[in-house]
PDB file of C-alpha atoms and ligand atoms in Angstrom:
ATOM      1  CA  MET N   1      22.781   8.946 -22.544  1.00 95.00           C
ATOM      2  CA  ASP N   2      23.373   9.953 -26.133  1.00 98.00           C
ATOM      3  CA  ILE N   3      23.308  13.701 -26.773  1.00 98.00           C
ATOM      4  CA  ILE N   4      23.733  15.427 -30.111  1.00 98.00           C
ATOM      5  CA  VAL N   5      24.790  19.079 -30.191  1.00 98.00           C
ATOM      6  CA  ILE N   6      24.069  20.662 -33.561  1.00 98.00           C
ATOM      7  CA  SER N   7      25.510  24.064 -34.412  1.00 98.00           C
ATOM      8  CA  SER N   8      25.153  26.080 -37.556  1.00 98.00           C
ATOM      9  CA  SER N   9      27.639  28.906 -37.895  1.00 98.00           C
ATOM     10  CA  PRO N  10      30.410  29.071 -40.486  1.00 97.00           C
ATOM     11  CA  ASN N  11      32.673  30.482 -37.741  1.00 97.00           C
ATOM     12  CA  LYS N  12      34.534  27.865 -35.769  1.00 96.00           C
ATOM     13  CA  ASP N  13      35.523  30.162 -32.930  1.00 95.00           C
ATOM     14  CA  ALA N  14      32.786  32.683 -32.247  1.00 97.00           C
ATOM     15  CA  LEU N  15      29.597  33.056 -30.208  1.00 98.00           C
ATOM     16  CA  THR N  16      27.676  30.099 -31.639  1.00 98.00           C
ATOM     17  CA  ALA N  17      30.658  27.771 -31.352  1.00 98.00           C
ATOM     18  CA  SER N  18      31.279  28.832 -27.754  1.00 98.00           C
ATOM     19  CA  CYS N  19      27.629  28.148 -26.818  1.00 98.00           C
ATOM     20  CA  ALA N  20      27.782  24.731 -28.521  1.00 98.00           C
ATOM     21  CA  ALA N  21      31.002  23.954 -26.640  1.00 98.00           C
ATOM     22  CA  ALA N  22      29.348  24.992 -23.366  1.00 98.00           C
ATOM     23  CA  ALA N  23      26.405  22.661 -24.046  1.00 98.00           C
ATOM     24  CA  ALA N  24      28.755  19.779 -24.864  1.00 98.00           C
ATOM     25  CA  GLU N  25      30.783  20.421 -21.690  1.00 98.00           C
ATOM     26  CA  GLY N  26      27.672  20.472 -19.526  1.00 98.00           C
ATOM     27  CA  ALA N  27      26.231  17.302 -21.057  1.00 98.00           C
ATOM     28  CA  ARG N  28      29.552  15.446 -20.700  1.00 98.00           C
ATOM     29  CA  GLU N  29      30.008  16.642 -17.148  1.00 98.00           C
ATOM     30  CA  ALA N  30      26.657  15.046 -16.239  1.00 98.00           C
ATOM     31  CA  GLY N  31      27.649  11.734 -17.813  1.00 97.00           C
ATOM     32  CA  GLY N  32      26.282  12.125 -21.350  1.00 98.00           C
ATOM     33  CA  GLN N  33      28.007  10.804 -24.477  1.00 98.00           C
ATOM     34  CA  VAL N  34      28.156  13.826 -26.737  1.00 98.00           C
ATOM     35  CA  GLU N  35      28.475  14.113 -30.478  1.00 98.00           C
ATOM     36  CA  ALA N  36      28.947  17.630 -31.813  1.00 98.00           C
ATOM     37  CA  VAL N  37      27.899  18.287 -35.402  1.00 98.00           C
ATOM     38  CA  ARG N  38      28.539  21.476 -37.395  1.00 98.00           C
ATOM     39  CA  LEU N  39      25.972  21.735 -40.157  1.00 98.00           C
ATOM     40  CA  ASN N  40      28.390  23.913 -42.116  1.00 97.00           C
ATOM     41  CA  ASP N  41      30.697  20.918 -42.519  1.00 98.00           C
ATOM     42  CA  LEU N  42      27.921  18.958 -44.216  1.00 98.00           C
ATOM     43  CA  GLU N  43      26.069  19.224 -47.475  1.00 98.00           C
ATOM     44  CA  ILE N  44      22.428  19.692 -46.553  1.00 98.00           C
ATOM     45  CA  ARG N  45      20.496  21.331 -49.338  1.00 98.00           C
ATOM     46  CA  LEU N  46      17.137  23.084 -49.169  1.00 98.00           C
ATOM     47  CA  CYS N  47      13.823  21.250 -49.167  1.00 98.00           C
ATOM     48  CA  GLU N  48      12.626  21.122 -52.779  1.00 98.00           C
ATOM     49  CA  ALA N  49       8.907  20.874 -51.907  1.00 97.00           C
ATOM     50  CA  CYS N  50       8.787  17.941 -54.328  1.00 97.00           C
ATOM     51  CA  ASP N  51       5.801  16.747 -56.337  1.00 95.00           C
ATOM     52  CA  ASN N  52       2.626  18.498 -55.161  1.00 95.00           C
ATOM     53  CA  GLY N  53       4.403  19.964 -52.113  1.00 97.00           C
ATOM     54  CA  TRP N  54       4.927  16.687 -50.316  1.00 97.00           C
ATOM     55  CA  GLY N  55       7.487  14.245 -51.604  1.00 97.00           C
ATOM     56  CA  THR N  56       8.492  11.012 -49.881  1.00 98.00           C
ATOM     57  CA  CYS N  57       8.578  12.912 -46.563  1.00 98.00           C
ATOM     58  CA  LEU N  58       4.821  12.389 -46.131  1.00 98.00           C
ATOM     59  CA  PRO N  59       4.292   8.712 -46.992  1.00 97.00           C
ATOM     60  CA  ASP N  60       7.769   7.344 -46.187  1.00 98.00           C
ATOM     61  CA  HIS N  61       9.092   9.885 -43.666  1.00 98.00           C
ATOM     62  CA  GLU N  62      12.257  10.126 -45.706  1.00 98.00           C
ATOM     63  CA  CYS N  63      13.611  12.972 -47.789  1.00 98.00           C
ATOM     64  CA  GLN N  64      14.166  12.245 -51.464  1.00 97.00           C
ATOM     65  CA  VAL N  65      16.871  14.933 -51.811  1.00 98.00           C
ATOM     66  CA  LYS N  66      19.973  12.763 -51.336  1.00 98.00           C
ATOM     67  CA  ASP N  67      22.853  14.398 -49.475  1.00 98.00           C
ATOM     68  CA  ASP N  68      24.190  14.375 -45.897  1.00 98.00           C
ATOM     69  CA  PHE N  69      20.663  14.859 -44.534  1.00 98.00           C
ATOM     70  CA  GLN N  70      19.803  11.153 -44.407  1.00 98.00           C
ATOM     71  CA  ALA N  71      22.652  10.191 -42.061  1.00 98.00           C
ATOM     72  CA  LEU N  72      22.048  13.119 -39.741  1.00 98.00           C
ATOM     73  CA  HIS N  73      18.293  12.513 -39.741  1.00 98.00           C
ATOM     74  CA  ALA N  74      18.911   8.943 -38.554  1.00 98.00           C
ATOM     75  CA  ARG N  75      21.490  10.128 -36.028  1.00 98.00           C
ATOM     76  CA  VAL N  76      19.153  12.724 -34.473  1.00 98.00           C
ATOM     77  CA  CYS N  77      16.358  10.176 -34.169  1.00 98.00           C
ATOM     78  CA  GLN N  78      18.734   7.765 -32.470  1.00 98.00           C
ATOM     79  CA  ALA N  79      19.920  10.343 -29.879  1.00 98.00           C
ATOM     80  CA  ASP N  80      18.220  10.654 -26.496  1.00 98.00           C
ATOM     81  CA  ALA N  81      18.309  14.444 -26.529  1.00 98.00           C
ATOM     82  CA  CYS N  82      19.419  17.284 -28.683  1.00 98.00           C
ATOM     83  CA  VAL N  83      20.855  20.795 -28.377  1.00 98.00           C
ATOM     84  CA  VAL N  84      20.474  23.099 -31.380  1.00 98.00           C
ATOM     85  CA  VAL N  85      22.581  26.263 -31.449  1.00 98.00           C
ATOM     86  CA  THR N  86      22.124  28.783 -34.226  1.00 98.00           C
ATOM     87  CA  PRO N  87      23.457  32.251 -34.907  1.00 98.00           C
ATOM     88  CA  VAL N  88      20.650  34.769 -35.329  1.00 98.00           C
ATOM     89  CA  TYR N  89      20.508  35.982 -38.930  1.00 98.00           C
ATOM     90  CA  TRP N  90      17.846  38.573 -39.709  1.00 98.00           C
ATOM     91  CA  GLY N  91      15.971  37.582 -36.583  1.00 98.00           C
ATOM     92  CA  GLU N  92      15.819  33.975 -37.741  1.00 98.00           C
ATOM     93  CA  MET N  93      17.908  30.846 -37.498  1.00 98.00           C
ATOM     94  CA  SER N  94      20.817  30.469 -39.909  1.00 98.00           C
ATOM     95  CA  GLU N  95      20.123  29.180 -43.400  1.00 98.00           C
ATOM     96  CA  SER N  96      21.981  25.930 -42.678  1.00 98.00           C
ATOM     97  CA  ALA N  97      19.915  25.327 -39.523  1.00 98.00           C
ATOM     98  CA  LYS N  98      16.699  26.133 -41.377  1.00 98.00           C
ATOM     99  CA  ALA N  99      17.515  23.775 -44.254  1.00 98.00           C
ATOM    100  CA  PHE N 100      18.140  20.882 -41.890  1.00 98.00           C
ATOM    101  CA  MET N 101      15.276  21.588 -39.516  1.00 98.00           C
ATOM    102  CA  ASP N 102      12.753  22.116 -42.321  1.00 98.00           C
ATOM    103  CA  ARG N 103      13.567  18.775 -43.885  1.00 98.00           C
ATOM    104  CA  LEU N 104      13.625  16.965 -40.541  1.00 98.00           C
ATOM    105  CA  ARG N 105      10.264  18.465 -39.609  1.00 98.00           C
ATOM    106  CA  ARG N 106       8.671  17.284 -42.845  1.00 98.00           C
ATOM    107  CA  CYS N 107       9.856  13.739 -42.173  1.00 98.00           C
ATOM    108  CA  GLU N 108       8.991  13.542 -38.478  1.00 98.00           C
ATOM    109  CA  ALA N 109       6.102  15.939 -37.810  1.00 98.00           C
ATOM    110  CA  THR N 110       3.509  13.790 -39.535  1.00 95.00           C
ATOM    111  CA  ARG N 111       4.452  10.699 -37.542  1.00 97.00           C
ATOM    112  CA  GLY N 112       2.734  11.940 -34.373  1.00 95.00           C
ATOM    113  CA  GLU N 113       3.838   9.877 -31.408  1.00 97.00           C
ATOM    114  CA  GLU N 114       6.023   7.812 -33.730  1.00 98.00           C
ATOM    115  CA  SER N 115       8.216  10.866 -34.375  1.00 98.00           C
ATOM    116  CA  GLY N 116      11.882  10.058 -33.843  1.00 98.00           C
ATOM    117  CA  LEU N 117      11.979  13.042 -31.493  1.00 98.00           C
ATOM    118  CA  PHE N 118       8.769  12.316 -29.621  1.00 98.00           C
ATOM    119  CA  GLY N 119       9.120  13.367 -25.987  1.00 98.00           C
ATOM    120  CA  LYS N 120      12.878  13.860 -26.300  1.00 98.00           C
ATOM    121  CA  PRO N 121      14.281  16.949 -24.601  1.00 98.00           C
ATOM    122  CA  VAL N 122      15.610  19.704 -26.837  1.00 98.00           C
ATOM    123  CA  ILE N 123      17.499  22.855 -25.846  1.00 98.00           C
ATOM    124  CA  ALA N 124      17.425  25.640 -28.451  1.00 99.00           C
ATOM    125  CA  VAL N 125      20.003  28.424 -28.294  1.00 98.00           C
ATOM    126  CA  ALA N 126      19.818  31.610 -30.402  1.00 98.00           C
ATOM    127  CA  ALA N 127      23.129  33.524 -30.525  1.00 98.00           C
ATOM    128  CA  ALA N 128      22.656  37.113 -31.687  1.00 98.00           C
ATOM    129  CA  GLY N 129      26.123  38.582 -31.903  1.00 95.00           C
ATOM    130  CA  ASP N 130      25.471  41.994 -33.390  1.00 96.00           C
ATOM    131  CA  SER N 131      22.566  44.289 -32.399  1.00 97.00           C
ATOM    132  CA  GLY N 132      21.050  41.559 -30.251  1.00 97.00           C
ATOM    133  CA  ASN N 133      17.813  42.023 -32.179  1.00 98.00           C
ATOM    134  CA  GLY N 134      15.864  39.000 -33.284  1.00 98.00           C
ATOM    135  CA  MET N 135      16.764  36.483 -30.573  1.00 98.00           C
ATOM    136  CA  ILE N 136      13.133  36.035 -29.636  1.00 98.00           C
ATOM    137  CA  THR N 137      11.766  35.718 -33.168  1.00 98.00           C
ATOM    138  CA  CYS N 138      14.490  33.167 -33.866  1.00 98.00           C
ATOM    139  CA  LEU N 139      13.570  31.198 -30.745  1.00 98.00           C
ATOM    140  CA  LEU N 140       9.894  31.411 -31.675  1.00 98.00           C
ATOM    141  CA  SER N 141      10.493  29.517 -34.875  1.00 98.00           C
ATOM    142  CA  MET N 142      12.727  27.020 -33.061  1.00 98.00           C
ATOM    143  CA  GLU N 143       9.986  26.559 -30.485  1.00 98.00           C
ATOM    144  CA  ARG N 144       7.438  25.864 -33.220  1.00 98.00           C
ATOM    145  CA  TRP N 145       9.789  23.319 -34.742  1.00 98.00           C
ATOM    146  CA  ILE N 146      10.154  21.525 -31.385  1.00 98.00           C
ATOM    147  CA  GLU N 147       6.364  21.439 -31.089  1.00 98.00           C
ATOM    148  CA  HIS N 148       5.886  20.178 -34.651  1.00 98.00           C
ATOM    149  CA  VAL N 149       8.292  17.265 -34.220  1.00 98.00           C
ATOM    150  CA  ARG N 150       6.637  16.475 -30.867  1.00 98.00           C
ATOM    151  CA  ALA N 151       9.856  16.875 -28.877  1.00 98.00           C
ATOM    152  CA  PHE N 152       9.987  18.254 -25.341  1.00 98.00           C
ATOM    153  CA  LYS N 153      11.042  21.896 -24.935  1.00 98.00           C
ATOM    154  CA  PHE N 154      13.636  21.637 -22.206  1.00 98.00           C
ATOM    155  CA  ASP N 155      14.821  25.228 -22.619  1.00 98.00           C
ATOM    156  CA  LEU N 156      14.994  28.093 -25.107  1.00 98.00           C
ATOM    157  CA  ILE N 157      18.016  30.320 -24.459  1.00 98.00           C
ATOM    158  CA  PRO N 158      18.683  33.711 -26.064  1.00 98.00           C
ATOM    159  CA  VAL N 159      22.304  34.926 -26.016  1.00 98.00           C
ATOM    160  CA  ASN N 160      23.705  38.298 -27.060  1.00 98.00           C
ATOM    161  CA  ARG N 161      27.078  40.005 -26.892  1.00 96.00           C
ATOM    162  CA  TRP N 162      26.340  41.480 -23.476  1.00 97.00           C
ATOM    163  CA  SER N 163      24.973  38.343 -21.890  1.00 98.00           C
ATOM    164  CA  ARG N 164      27.415  35.907 -23.457  1.00 97.00           C
ATOM    165  CA  GLU N 165      29.469  35.167 -20.333  1.00 98.00           C
ATOM    166  CA  TYR N 166      26.606  34.326 -18.017  1.00 98.00           C
ATOM    167  CA  LYS N 167      24.528  32.718 -20.755  1.00 98.00           C
ATOM    168  CA  ARG N 168      27.405  30.359 -21.547  1.00 98.00           C
ATOM    169  CA  VAL N 169      27.108  29.239 -17.930  1.00 98.00           C
ATOM    170  CA  ALA N 170      23.329  28.906 -18.376  1.00 98.00           C
ATOM    171  CA  VAL N 171      23.732  26.822 -21.547  1.00 98.00           C
ATOM    172  CA  ARG N 172      26.227  24.568 -19.799  1.00 98.00           C
ATOM    173  CA  GLU N 173      23.949  24.172 -16.776  1.00 98.00           C
ATOM    174  CA  ALA N 174      20.890  23.549 -18.953  1.00 98.00           C
ATOM    175  CA  ALA N 175      22.650  20.726 -20.816  1.00 98.00           C
ATOM    176  CA  SER N 176      23.996  19.283 -17.607  1.00 98.00           C
ATOM    177  CA  THR N 177      20.605  19.398 -15.872  1.00 98.00           C
ATOM    178  CA  MET N 178      18.912  17.875 -18.923  1.00 98.00           C
ATOM    179  CA  VAL N 179      21.257  14.875 -18.851  1.00 98.00           C
ATOM    180  CA  ARG N 180      21.013  14.474 -15.076  1.00 98.00           C
ATOM    181  CA  GLU N 181      17.216  14.513 -15.235  1.00 96.00           C
ATOM    182  CA  MET N 182      17.202  11.866 -17.942  1.00 95.00           C
ATOM    183  CA  LEU N 183      19.497   9.678 -15.885  1.00 94.00           C
ATOM    184  CA  THR N 184      17.282   9.782 -12.782  1.00 89.00           C
TER     185      THR N 184
HETATM  186  C1  FMN K   1      23.375  37.583 -42.550  1.00 55.13           C
HETATM  187  C2  FMN K   1      23.516  37.948 -41.097  1.00 55.13           C
HETATM  188  C3  FMN K   1      22.433  38.454 -40.407  1.00 55.13           C
HETATM  189  C4  FMN K   1      22.539  38.780 -39.056  1.00 55.13           C
HETATM  190  N1  FMN K   1      21.433  39.219 -38.368  1.00 55.13           N
HETATM  191  C5  FMN K   1      21.550  39.490 -37.054  1.00 55.13           C
HETATM  192  C6  FMN K   1      20.421  39.889 -36.297  1.00 55.13           C
HETATM  193  O1  FMN K   1      19.289  39.916 -36.781  1.00 55.13           O
HETATM  194  N2  FMN K   1      20.618  40.190 -34.984  1.00 55.13           N
HETATM  195  C7  FMN K   1      21.844  40.134 -34.388  1.00 55.13           C
HETATM  196  O2  FMN K   1      21.985  40.449 -33.215  1.00 55.13           O
HETATM  197  N3  FMN K   1      22.911  39.725 -35.086  1.00 55.13           N
HETATM  198  C8  FMN K   1      22.803  39.400 -36.386  1.00 55.13           C
HETATM  199  N4  FMN K   1      23.888  38.964 -37.070  1.00 55.13           N
HETATM  200  C9  FMN K   1      25.136  38.743 -36.345  1.00 55.13           C
HETATM  201  C10 FMN K   1      25.205  37.329 -35.875  1.00 55.13           C
HETATM  202  O3  FMN K   1      24.131  36.949 -35.054  1.00 55.13           O
HETATM  203  C11 FMN K   1      26.478  37.195 -35.105  1.00 55.13           C
HETATM  204  O4  FMN K   1      27.563  37.310 -35.972  1.00 55.13           O
HETATM  205  C12 FMN K   1      26.497  35.926 -34.364  1.00 55.13           C
HETATM  206  O5  FMN K   1      27.469  36.044 -33.361  1.00 55.13           O
HETATM  207  C13 FMN K   1      26.807  34.831 -35.308  1.00 55.13           C
HETATM  208  O6  FMN K   1      27.372  33.813 -34.640  1.00 55.13           O
HETATM  209  P1  FMN K   1      28.886  33.489 -34.817  1.00 55.13           P
HETATM  210  O7  FMN K   1      29.586  34.718 -34.410  1.00 55.13           O
HETATM  211  O8  FMN K   1      29.037  32.371 -33.930  1.00 55.13           O
HETATM  212  O9  FMN K   1      29.092  33.138 -36.247  1.00 55.13           O
HETATM  213  C14 FMN K   1      23.781  38.631 -38.402  1.00 55.13           C
HETATM  214  C15 FMN K   1      24.895  38.122 -39.109  1.00 55.13           C
HETATM  215  C16 FMN K   1      24.755  37.766 -40.430  1.00 55.13           C
HETATM  216  C17 FMN K   1      25.949  37.173 -41.149  1.00 55.13           C
END
């Protein structure tokens, strides 16, 4: 079982990273092969809304902005399941998560049941490390993204400074259960 854990914080040792590590641990523990990807290590630029608003994403399901997106797009479509962990910025996902997810959505959402994520389980984690505000609005947009790409919402997990210890356990368990269920 091939699981990709995507995180999107510039900090390598903070709340987002610890939730991503918990997801990877849980998935491995259940027998999954895990690849962890930090979007901040990659060059993934913004969608340029090419041409009349749709570029090659509509007819070809590929993005014409050439950078690290293409390899990760292919990698996500190849995986059996995905965990996306973002810090909450202004009640939304991080800019690096948004850039990647926007471009992936444009390529896959219009493919219907041919989407590379069709029916695949996704766990979305929103890590709000300051006031704790905005976890739900962040998860709302992640939920919409999961729906648009026709994936399966396995879980949506809000985490704040006060809940971090027990939510780390929940993230780990969610990833572990997701892999176990796929293996049965
Ligand atoms: C630009 C920016 C906006 C933020 N907005 C929020 C917010 O709306 N709610 C919140 O609880 N924390 C907010 N934070 C704090 C981050 O969610 C917090 O630092 C979180 O732990 C980030 O994950 P990290 O520590 O793993 O990098 C914000 C941080 C930044 C840099």
